[in-house]
Amino acid sequence: MPDPSARRPVVEMRGISKTYGPVKALTDADLTIHEGSIHGLVGANGAGKSTIIKVLAGIVRPTAGTIRVNGQEVTRLTPASVERLGVHFIHQDRLLVPTATVGEAIFLRHEPRIGPFLNHRAMNRQADALLKQYFDLTLPPGTLVRDLTTAQQKIVQITRALAQKARVLVLDEPTAALVKREVDSLFGVLRRLRDDGIAVVFISHYMSEIEELCDTVTVMRNGTVVDVVDPRETPIDRIVAMMINRDMTEMYPPRHATLGAPMLEVDGLTLDGAFRDIALQVRAGEIVGLTGLLGSGVKELVQCLFGLMRPDAGTIRIEGVAPALRTPIQAVSARIAMLPEDRRAHGVALGLSVAENVSLASLSRYSRGGLVSRQREAEVVDGLIRELSIKTPTRTNLVRNLSGGNQQKVAIAKWLSCQSRVYILDEPTVAVDVGAKVEIYTLLNRLAAEGAAILLMSSELEELVGMCDRTLVVYRGAITHEFARDDVDTDRILAAASGAQTTRRREMA
């Protein structure tokens, strides 16, 4: 890796502060980015990462501080002016026009023209050349954006910035929706760009990615910069401890499970082409892990449990009763809750307020004669905001303005408002920072202690080991292994998920 300190600084932010009334979002924060380096930016919810990046993007005006780009002090930044300075942002939401072609997406607002007319031939030729130059990739320029994979859309975003002579790329959670192979490919691209002298700011909740990719890491907490470290010399556990001001050994709260009667029972569940003869049980007070590789059938299984897909055979019982579960509405009536992996698309309504999201699935609790009691609704919502420590100015704040961790808490609050008894969680901490993870884990333990049954589907093996009383592994459409909490580690789960053995067996202490 290159030594970033030997490179020229291309962005220097000094003494940046930002207040919103009495709230201090940033206090005297510094951020320096060098050319030809990959600079990680990490911190828990409310640490100030988003605010300092919005200041650099010209979206938020700082209360105090100075900003230099390419050695020149700049004031009154706007999104357009910062792009003219060579600083471009690759957002977590891809922000591409679905019906645009690859060429049109890359050259949007900068299209080559012949007089007043777009020169599509030149646009496609230049798009193809850029993709081959930077990514060694052939992607037909006439392909529609909606027909691309998530990884390909990310590449189109980066190519658009490079087409405008970007010297600094700021990537916000770029791997959140990518599989491992796509992540590896993206990292190869970022390393090549670094070697070409481009500066990359990499924001991620995945600490293993920070360790693998970044040359330098700025650690933030409570609106200030705690330290700037070299991840090759500073253990990730130490970086996490700086982020959350606690030791990593406290990551997974201790569990003292008291199990009750079976809440969720599945027998002989089959969906042709996805899984077959699935049998599982989750008791009151129990957290059961569920995992499997891509294509194992585990995704389809949890969708059947919530009425999103219809199985071809088998039964599902809730507290001993087999309700109709042909639709999500019927699942909710059976007091089943589901947190989907893509919370922004399916877990919350971004354009609605916190209060509207929380009460969305339980309006009947606040209604009488068709009229909603807003006072009763507000009391419940405010109670859940306090209980889950949702960081929002008011209950009327739009969910789109919250951090990922707080959006996930809103999704959980929606089901708490429904007084759900069975929770099906699909990657509940994906793209959530470490501090918010601890809060979610604590909440899950509390729900279990109150008698809820929790089925936790996760690809984070450490999460399964740290949180679950039992872990079930799905391989090629069948549950092949069941591990007890006292007799499991990540290596054994991975071996089972990869098909090291294909006969289901109980591995109990």
Coordinates of C-alpha atoms in Angstrom, one line a residue:
M1 CA 0.0 0.0 0.0
P2 CA 1.2 3.5 -0.6
D3 CA 2.1 5.8 2.3
P4 CA -0.7 8.4 2.2
S5 CA 1.3 10.9 4.3
A6 CA 3.8 11.1 1.4
R7 CA 1.0 12.3 -1.0
R8 CA -0.4 15.7 -1.6
P9 CA -3.6 16.5 0.4
V10 CA -6.5 17.1 -2.0
V11 CA -9.2 17.8 0.7
E12 CA -8.5 19.5 4.0
M13 CA -11.3 20.2 6.4
R14 CA -10.2 22.0 9.6
G15 CA -12.2 22.8 12.7
I16 CA -15.6 22.0 11.1
S17 CA -18.5 22.5 13.5
K18 CA -22.2 22.3 12.8
T19 CA -25.0 23.1 15.2
Y20 CA -28.8 22.7 14.9
G21 CA -30.1 24.9 17.6
P22 CA -28.8 23.3 20.9
V23 CA -27.7 20.1 19.1
K24 CA -24.0 19.8 18.1
A25 CA -23.7 17.6 15.1
L26 CA -20.0 18.4 14.6
T27 CA -17.5 19.9 17.0
D28 CA -14.1 21.1 15.7
A29 CA -13.7 18.1 13.4
D30 CA -10.8 17.6 11.0
L31 CA -10.6 15.4 7.8
T32 CA -7.7 15.3 5.5
I33 CA -7.7 13.2 2.3
H34 CA -4.5 12.5 0.3
E35 CA -4.3 11.8 -3.4
G36 CA -3.6 8.2 -4.3
S37 CA -5.0 6.8 -1.1
I38 CA -8.1 5.1 0.2
H39 CA -9.3 6.8 3.4
G40 CA -11.9 5.1 5.7
L41 CA -14.4 7.1 7.6
V42 CA -16.1 5.2 10.5
G43 CA -18.3 5.9 13.5
A44 CA -21.5 4.8 15.2
N45 CA -24.9 6.4 14.7
G46 CA -24.7 10.1 15.5
A47 CA -20.9 10.2 15.2
G48 CA -21.0 12.9 12.6
K49 CA -19.9 11.0 9.5
S50 CA -22.9 11.9 7.4
T51 CA -22.8 15.6 8.5
I52 CA -19.1 16.1 7.7
I53 CA -19.7 14.5 4.3
K54 CA -22.7 16.7 3.6
V55 CA -20.6 19.7 4.5
L56 CA -18.0 18.6 1.9
A57 CA -20.8 17.9 -0.6
G58 CA -22.2 21.4 -0.2
I59 CA -25.5 20.2 1.1
V60 CA -24.9 21.5 4.7
R61 CA -23.2 24.8 5.5
P62 CA -20.9 24.5 8.5
T63 CA -21.2 26.8 11.5
A64 CA -17.4 27.1 11.7
G65 CA -14.3 25.8 10.0
T66 CA -12.4 26.0 6.8
I67 CA -12.3 23.7 3.7
R68 CA -9.5 23.5 1.1
V69 CA -9.7 21.5 -2.1
N70 CA -6.5 21.1 -4.1
G71 CA -4.8 23.6 -1.8
Q72 CA -7.4 26.4 -2.4
E73 CA -9.8 27.5 0.3
V74 CA -13.4 27.3 -0.8
T75 CA -16.5 28.9 0.7
R76 CA -20.2 28.5 -0.1
L77 CA -19.9 25.1 -1.6
T78 CA -22.8 23.7 -3.5
P79 CA -23.3 20.2 -5.0
A80 CA -22.5 21.6 -8.4
S81 CA -19.5 23.6 -7.4
V82 CA -17.9 20.8 -5.5
E83 CA -18.2 18.5 -8.5
R84 CA -16.5 21.1 -10.7
L85 CA -13.6 20.9 -8.1
G86 CA -13.3 17.2 -8.9
V87 CA -15.0 15.8 -5.8
H88 CA -17.8 13.3 -6.6
F89 CA -20.1 11.3 -4.4
I90 CA -21.3 7.7 -5.0
H91 CA -24.4 7.4 -2.8
Q92 CA -25.8 4.3 -1.1
D93 CA -29.0 4.9 -3.1
R94 CA -27.8 4.5 -6.7
L95 CA -29.7 7.6 -7.9
L96 CA -29.7 6.4 -11.6
V97 CA -32.6 6.8 -14.0
P98 CA -33.9 3.2 -14.5
T99 CA -35.0 3.9 -18.1
A100 CA -31.7 5.5 -19.2
T101 CA -29.1 3.6 -21.1
V102 CA -25.6 3.0 -19.7
G103 CA -24.2 5.7 -22.0
E104 CA -26.9 8.2 -21.1
A105 CA -26.4 7.5 -17.4
I106 CA -22.6 8.1 -17.6
F107 CA -22.9 11.3 -19.5
L108 CA -26.1 12.8 -18.0
R109 CA -26.0 16.6 -18.3
H110 CA -22.6 16.3 -20.1
E111 CA -23.7 14.5 -23.3
P112 CA -21.6 14.9 -26.4
R113 CA -23.6 16.9 -29.1
I114 CA -23.6 17.8 -32.7
G115 CA -25.1 21.2 -32.6
P116 CA -28.3 21.1 -30.5
F117 CA -28.6 17.2 -31.0
L118 CA -27.2 14.5 -28.8
N119 CA -24.4 12.5 -30.4
H120 CA -25.4 9.0 -29.3
R121 CA -22.7 7.3 -31.3
A122 CA -20.0 9.3 -29.7
M123 CA -21.6 8.9 -26.3
N124 CA -21.7 5.2 -26.5
R125 CA -18.2 5.0 -27.9
Q126 CA -16.8 7.1 -25.1
A127 CA -18.8 5.2 -22.5
D128 CA -17.4 1.9 -23.8
A129 CA -13.8 3.3 -23.8
L130 CA -14.1 4.5 -20.1
L131 CA -15.5 1.1 -18.9
K132 CA -12.7 -0.7 -20.6
Q133 CA -10.0 1.7 -19.4
Y134 CA -10.9 1.7 -15.7
F135 CA -12.7 -1.6 -15.2
D136 CA -11.6 -3.8 -18.1
L137 CA -15.3 -4.3 -18.5
T138 CA -17.5 -4.6 -21.6
L139 CA -21.0 -3.4 -20.9
P140 CA -23.1 -2.6 -23.9
P141 CA -23.8 1.2 -23.7
G142 CA -27.3 0.7 -25.0
T143 CA -28.3 -1.5 -22.0
L144 CA -30.9 0.0 -19.7
V145 CA -29.9 0.8 -16.1
R146 CA -32.9 -1.2 -14.8
D147 CA -31.4 -4.3 -16.5
L148 CA -28.1 -4.0 -14.7
T149 CA -27.0 -5.8 -11.5
T150 CA -26.5 -3.7 -8.4
A151 CA -22.7 -4.0 -8.8
Q152 CA -22.9 -2.9 -12.5
Q153 CA -25.0 0.1 -11.5
K154 CA -22.4 1.0 -8.9
I155 CA -19.7 0.8 -11.7
V156 CA -21.8 3.1 -13.9
Q157 CA -22.0 5.7 -11.1
I158 CA -18.2 5.6 -10.6
T159 CA -17.7 5.8 -14.4
R160 CA -19.9 8.9 -14.6
A161 CA -17.7 10.6 -12.0
L162 CA -14.5 9.6 -13.8
A163 CA -15.9 10.9 -17.1
Q164 CA -16.0 14.3 -15.4
K165 CA -12.4 14.1 -14.4
A166 CA -13.0 13.2 -10.7
R167 CA -10.0 13.4 -8.4
V168 CA -11.8 12.5 -5.2
L169 CA -14.5 9.8 -4.9
V170 CA -16.6 9.5 -1.8
L171 CA -18.4 6.2 -1.5
D172 CA -21.1 5.8 1.1
E173 CA -21.8 2.1 2.0
P174 CA -20.9 0.9 -1.5
T175 CA -21.1 -2.8 -0.7
A176 CA -24.3 -2.9 1.3
A177 CA -26.2 -4.7 -1.5
L178 CA -23.3 -6.7 -3.1
V179 CA -22.4 -10.3 -2.8
K180 CA -18.8 -11.3 -1.9
R181 CA -17.7 -11.8 -5.5
E182 CA -19.0 -8.3 -6.5
V183 CA -17.3 -6.8 -3.4
D184 CA -13.9 -8.3 -4.4
S185 CA -14.4 -6.9 -7.9
L186 CA -15.2 -3.4 -6.6
F187 CA -12.2 -3.4 -4.3
G188 CA -10.0 -4.3 -7.3
V189 CA -11.4 -1.3 -9.1
L190 CA -10.8 1.1 -6.1
R191 CA -7.2 -0.1 -5.8
R192 CA -6.5 0.6 -9.4
L193 CA -8.0 4.1 -9.1
R194 CA -5.9 4.7 -6.0
D195 CA -2.8 3.6 -8.0
D196 CA -3.8 6.2 -10.7
G197 CA -3.6 8.9 -8.1
I198 CA -7.4 9.2 -7.3
A199 CA -8.3 9.7 -3.7
V200 CA -11.1 7.5 -2.3
V201 CA -13.2 8.1 0.8
F202 CA -14.7 4.8 1.9
I203 CA -17.6 4.9 4.4
S204 CA -18.6 1.4 5.6
H205 CA -20.1 -0.3 8.7
Y206 CA -18.2 -3.5 7.7
M207 CA -15.0 -3.3 9.7
S208 CA -13.5 -6.2 7.8
E209 CA -13.7 -4.2 4.6
I210 CA -12.1 -1.2 6.3
E211 CA -9.2 -3.4 7.5
E212 CA -8.8 -5.0 4.1
L213 CA -9.0 -1.9 1.9
C214 CA -8.1 1.3 3.6
D215 CA -4.7 3.0 4.0
T216 CA -5.9 5.4 6.7
V217 CA -9.0 5.5 8.9
T218 CA -10.6 8.5 10.6
V219 CA -12.6 7.5 13.6
M220 CA -15.5 9.7 14.8
R221 CA -17.6 9.7 17.9
N222 CA -20.2 12.1 19.1
G223 CA -19.4 14.7 16.4
T224 CA -15.7 14.8 17.0
V225 CA -12.7 13.0 15.5
V226 CA -11.3 10.6 18.0
D227 CA -8.2 9.5 16.1
V228 CA -6.7 9.0 12.6
V229 CA -5.1 5.5 12.4
D230 CA -3.4 3.1 10.1
P231 CA -5.5 -0.1 10.0
R232 CA -2.3 -2.1 9.4
E233 CA -1.0 -1.1 12.8
T234 CA -4.2 -0.6 14.8
P235 CA -6.3 -3.7 15.4
I236 CA -9.9 -3.5 14.3
D237 CA -11.1 -4.3 17.8
R238 CA -9.3 -1.1 19.0
I239 CA -10.9 0.9 16.2
V240 CA -14.4 -0.4 17.2
A241 CA -13.7 0.4 20.8
M242 CA -12.9 4.0 19.9
M243 CA -16.1 4.2 17.9
I244 CA -18.5 3.0 20.6
N245 CA -16.4 3.8 23.7
R246 CA -16.7 0.2 24.9
D247 CA -14.8 -3.0 24.6
M248 CA -15.5 -5.4 21.8
T249 CA -16.2 -8.1 24.3
E250 CA -19.4 -6.3 25.1
M251 CA -20.6 -6.6 21.5
Y252 CA -23.0 -9.4 22.2
P253 CA -25.0 -8.9 25.4
P254 CA -25.1 -12.0 27.7
R255 CA -28.2 -14.2 27.2
H256 CA -30.0 -16.0 30.0
A257 CA -32.7 -17.9 28.0
T258 CA -35.8 -19.3 29.7
L259 CA -37.6 -21.3 27.1
G260 CA -41.4 -21.7 27.0
A261 CA -43.8 -23.6 24.7
P262 CA -43.2 -23.8 21.0
M263 CA -44.4 -20.5 19.3
L264 CA -43.4 -21.3 15.7
E265 CA -43.5 -24.9 14.3
V266 CA -42.8 -25.8 10.7
D267 CA -43.3 -29.4 9.4
G268 CA -42.6 -30.7 5.9
L269 CA -42.6 -27.3 4.3
T270 CA -41.7 -27.6 0.6
L271 CA -41.4 -25.1 -2.2
D272 CA -40.5 -26.7 -5.5
G273 CA -37.1 -25.6 -6.8
A274 CA -36.2 -23.8 -3.6
F275 CA -36.4 -26.1 -0.5
R276 CA -37.9 -29.4 0.6
D277 CA -39.3 -31.0 3.8
I278 CA -38.3 -28.2 6.1
A279 CA -38.9 -28.9 9.8
L280 CA -38.0 -26.4 12.5
Q281 CA -39.3 -25.1 15.8
V282 CA -38.8 -21.9 17.8
R283 CA -39.9 -21.7 21.4
A284 CA -41.0 -18.7 23.4
G285 CA -37.9 -16.9 24.7
E286 CA -35.6 -18.5 22.1
I287 CA -33.4 -16.9 19.4
V288 CA -32.8 -19.4 16.6
G289 CA -30.3 -18.6 13.9
L290 CA -30.9 -19.5 10.2
T291 CA -28.2 -19.3 7.5
G292 CA -27.2 -20.6 4.1
L293 CA -25.3 -19.6 1.1
L294 CA -26.8 -17.7 -1.9
G295 CA -29.2 -20.1 -3.7
S296 CA -29.6 -22.4 -0.7
G297 CA -33.3 -21.7 -0.4
V298 CA -33.1 -19.9 2.9
K299 CA -34.5 -16.6 1.5
E300 CA -37.5 -18.3 0.0
L301 CA -38.1 -20.1 3.3
V302 CA -38.5 -17.0 5.4
Q303 CA -40.7 -15.4 2.7
C304 CA -43.0 -18.4 2.9
L305 CA -43.2 -18.0 6.7
F306 CA -44.5 -14.5 6.2
G307 CA -46.9 -15.2 3.4
L308 CA -44.8 -13.6 0.7
M309 CA -44.6 -16.9 -1.2
R310 CA -46.9 -19.9 -1.1
P311 CA -45.3 -23.3 -0.3
D312 CA -46.3 -26.4 -2.2
A313 CA -46.6 -28.6 0.9
G314 CA -46.2 -28.6 4.6
T315 CA -47.7 -26.8 7.7
I316 CA -46.9 -23.8 9.7
R317 CA -48.3 -23.5 13.3
I318 CA -48.3 -20.5 15.5
E319 CA -48.8 -21.4 19.2
G320 CA -50.2 -24.8 18.1
V321 CA -52.7 -23.4 15.6
A322 CA -52.2 -23.5 11.8
P323 CA -53.5 -20.2 10.5
A324 CA -53.9 -19.3 6.9
L325 CA -50.7 -17.6 5.8
R326 CA -51.3 -16.9 2.2
T327 CA -50.6 -13.2 2.5
P328 CA -48.5 -10.9 4.7
I329 CA -51.8 -9.4 6.1
Q330 CA -52.7 -12.9 7.3
A331 CA -49.2 -13.3 8.8
V332 CA -49.6 -10.0 10.7
S333 CA -53.0 -11.1 12.0
A334 CA -51.2 -14.2 13.3
R335 CA -48.9 -11.8 15.2
I336 CA -45.9 -12.6 13.0
A337 CA -43.4 -9.8 12.3
M338 CA -40.8 -9.7 9.5
L339 CA -37.9 -7.3 9.1
P340 CA -36.8 -7.5 5.4
E341 CA -33.1 -7.3 4.4
D342 CA -33.7 -4.2 2.3
R343 CA -35.3 -1.9 4.9
R344 CA -35.3 1.2 2.7
A345 CA -37.3 -0.6 0.0
H346 CA -39.5 -2.9 2.1
G347 CA -39.1 -2.2 5.8
V348 CA -40.0 1.4 6.1
A349 CA -41.8 4.1 4.0
L350 CA -39.1 6.7 3.5
G351 CA -41.6 9.5 2.6
L352 CA -43.7 9.0 5.8
S353 CA -42.9 10.3 9.3
V354 CA -41.6 8.2 12.1
A355 CA -45.0 8.2 13.7
E356 CA -46.8 7.1 10.5
N357 CA -44.3 4.3 10.0
V358 CA -44.6 3.0 13.6
S359 CA -48.4 2.9 13.5
L360 CA -48.7 1.8 9.9
A361 CA -49.4 -1.9 10.6
S362 CA -51.4 -1.3 13.8
L363 CA -53.9 1.5 13.2
S364 CA -56.7 -0.6 14.6
R365 CA -55.1 -0.2 18.0
Y366 CA -55.8 3.5 17.9
S367 CA -59.1 3.5 16.0
R368 CA -62.7 3.4 17.1
G369 CA -65.6 3.7 14.8
G370 CA -63.2 4.3 11.9
L371 CA -61.6 7.3 13.6
V372 CA -57.9 7.3 14.7
S373 CA -57.1 8.7 18.1
R374 CA -54.0 10.7 17.4
Q375 CA -53.4 11.3 21.1
R376 CA -53.2 7.6 21.8
E377 CA -51.1 7.0 18.7
A378 CA -48.7 9.7 19.8
E379 CA -48.4 8.2 23.3
V380 CA -47.5 4.8 21.9
V381 CA -45.1 6.2 19.3
D382 CA -43.3 8.5 21.8
G383 CA -43.0 5.6 24.2
L384 CA -41.3 3.4 21.5
I385 CA -39.0 6.2 20.4
R386 CA -37.8 6.5 24.0
E387 CA -37.7 2.7 24.5
L388 CA -35.6 2.0 21.4
S389 CA -33.5 5.2 21.6
I390 CA -34.5 6.3 18.1
K391 CA -32.5 9.4 17.3
T392 CA -35.1 11.7 15.7
P393 CA -35.9 15.4 16.5
T394 CA -39.7 14.6 16.6
R395 CA -42.1 11.9 15.8
T396 CA -43.1 13.9 12.7
N397 CA -39.6 13.8 11.2
L398 CA -39.4 11.9 7.9
V399 CA -37.8 8.4 8.1
R400 CA -35.6 9.2 5.1
N401 CA -33.7 11.7 7.2
L402 CA -32.7 9.1 9.8
S403 CA -29.5 7.0 9.8
G404 CA -29.6 3.4 8.7
G405 CA -29.6 2.1 12.3
N406 CA -32.4 4.4 13.3
Q407 CA -34.4 3.4 10.3
Q408 CA -34.0 -0.2 11.4
K409 CA -35.2 0.7 14.9
V410 CA -38.3 2.3 13.3
A411 CA -39.0 -0.9 11.4
I412 CA -38.7 -2.9 14.7
A413 CA -40.9 -0.3 16.5
K414 CA -43.6 -0.9 13.9
W415 CA -43.9 -4.6 14.9
L416 CA -43.6 -3.8 18.6
S417 CA -46.6 -1.5 18.1
C418 CA -48.4 -4.6 16.6
Q419 CA -47.6 -6.6 19.8
S420 CA -46.1 -9.3 17.6
R421 CA -45.1 -12.7 19.1
V422 CA -43.0 -14.3 16.4
Y423 CA -40.2 -12.2 14.8
I424 CA -38.6 -13.2 11.5
L425 CA -35.5 -11.1 11.0
D426 CA -33.8 -11.1 7.6
E427 CA -30.2 -9.7 8.0
P428 CA -31.4 -7.2 10.7
T429 CA -28.0 -5.5 11.1
V430 CA -27.0 -5.2 7.4
A431 CA -25.3 -1.8 6.8
V432 CA -25.9 -0.8 10.4
D433 CA -23.0 0.6 12.5
V434 CA -21.5 -1.2 15.4
G435 CA -23.1 0.9 18.1
A436 CA -26.6 0.4 16.6
K437 CA -25.9 -3.3 16.3
V438 CA -25.3 -3.5 20.0
E439 CA -28.6 -1.7 20.7
I440 CA -30.5 -4.0 18.3
Y441 CA -28.9 -7.1 19.9
T442 CA -29.9 -5.8 23.4
L443 CA -33.5 -5.3 22.1
L444 CA -33.7 -8.8 20.7
N445 CA -32.5 -10.2 24.0
R446 CA -35.2 -8.2 25.8
L447 CA -37.9 -9.4 23.3
A448 CA -36.9 -13.0 23.9
A449 CA -36.9 -12.5 27.7
E450 CA -40.5 -11.2 27.4
G451 CA -41.5 -14.4 25.6
A452 CA -41.2 -13.6 21.9
A453 CA -39.9 -16.3 19.5
I454 CA -37.1 -15.0 17.2
L455 CA -35.9 -16.5 13.9
L456 CA -32.7 -14.7 13.0
M457 CA -31.5 -15.2 9.4
S458 CA -28.0 -13.8 8.9
S459 CA -24.9 -14.2 6.7
E460 CA -22.8 -12.7 9.5
L461 CA -21.5 -15.8 11.2
E462 CA -20.2 -14.0 14.2
E463 CA -23.7 -12.6 14.8
L464 CA -25.1 -16.1 14.8
V465 CA -22.5 -17.4 17.2
G466 CA -22.9 -14.4 19.5
M467 CA -26.7 -14.2 19.6
C468 CA -28.4 -17.5 19.0
D469 CA -29.4 -20.3 21.3
R470 CA -29.4 -22.7 18.2
T471 CA -28.3 -22.2 14.6
L472 CA -29.8 -24.1 11.7
V473 CA -27.9 -24.3 8.4
V474 CA -29.6 -24.7 5.0
Y475 CA -27.7 -26.4 2.2
R476 CA -29.3 -26.9 -1.2
G477 CA -32.8 -26.6 0.1
A478 CA -32.6 -28.7 3.2
I479 CA -31.6 -28.1 6.8
T480 CA -28.5 -30.2 7.1
H481 CA -27.0 -29.1 10.5
E482 CA -28.3 -27.8 13.8
F483 CA -25.7 -26.3 16.2
A484 CA -26.2 -25.7 19.9
R485 CA -24.9 -22.4 21.4
D486 CA -22.3 -24.1 23.4
D487 CA -20.9 -26.1 20.5
V488 CA -20.6 -23.8 17.6
D489 CA -18.1 -21.5 15.9
T490 CA -18.0 -19.6 12.6
D491 CA -15.8 -22.3 10.9
R492 CA -18.3 -25.1 11.6
I493 CA -21.2 -23.0 10.3
L494 CA -19.3 -22.1 7.1
A495 CA -18.3 -25.7 6.6
A496 CA -21.9 -26.8 6.9
A497 CA -23.2 -24.1 4.7
S498 CA -20.6 -25.1 2.0
G499 CA -21.8 -28.7 2.1
A500 CA -19.0 -30.3 4.1
Q501 CA -21.6 -32.8 5.2
T502 CA -25.1 -33.1 3.8
T503 CA -26.8 -35.2 6.4
R504 CA -28.7 -33.3 9.0
R505 CA -27.4 -34.0 12.5
R506 CA -27.8 -32.4 15.9
E507 CA -24.5 -31.1 17.3
M508 CA -25.4 -30.7 20.9
A509 CA -23.0 -30.3 23.8

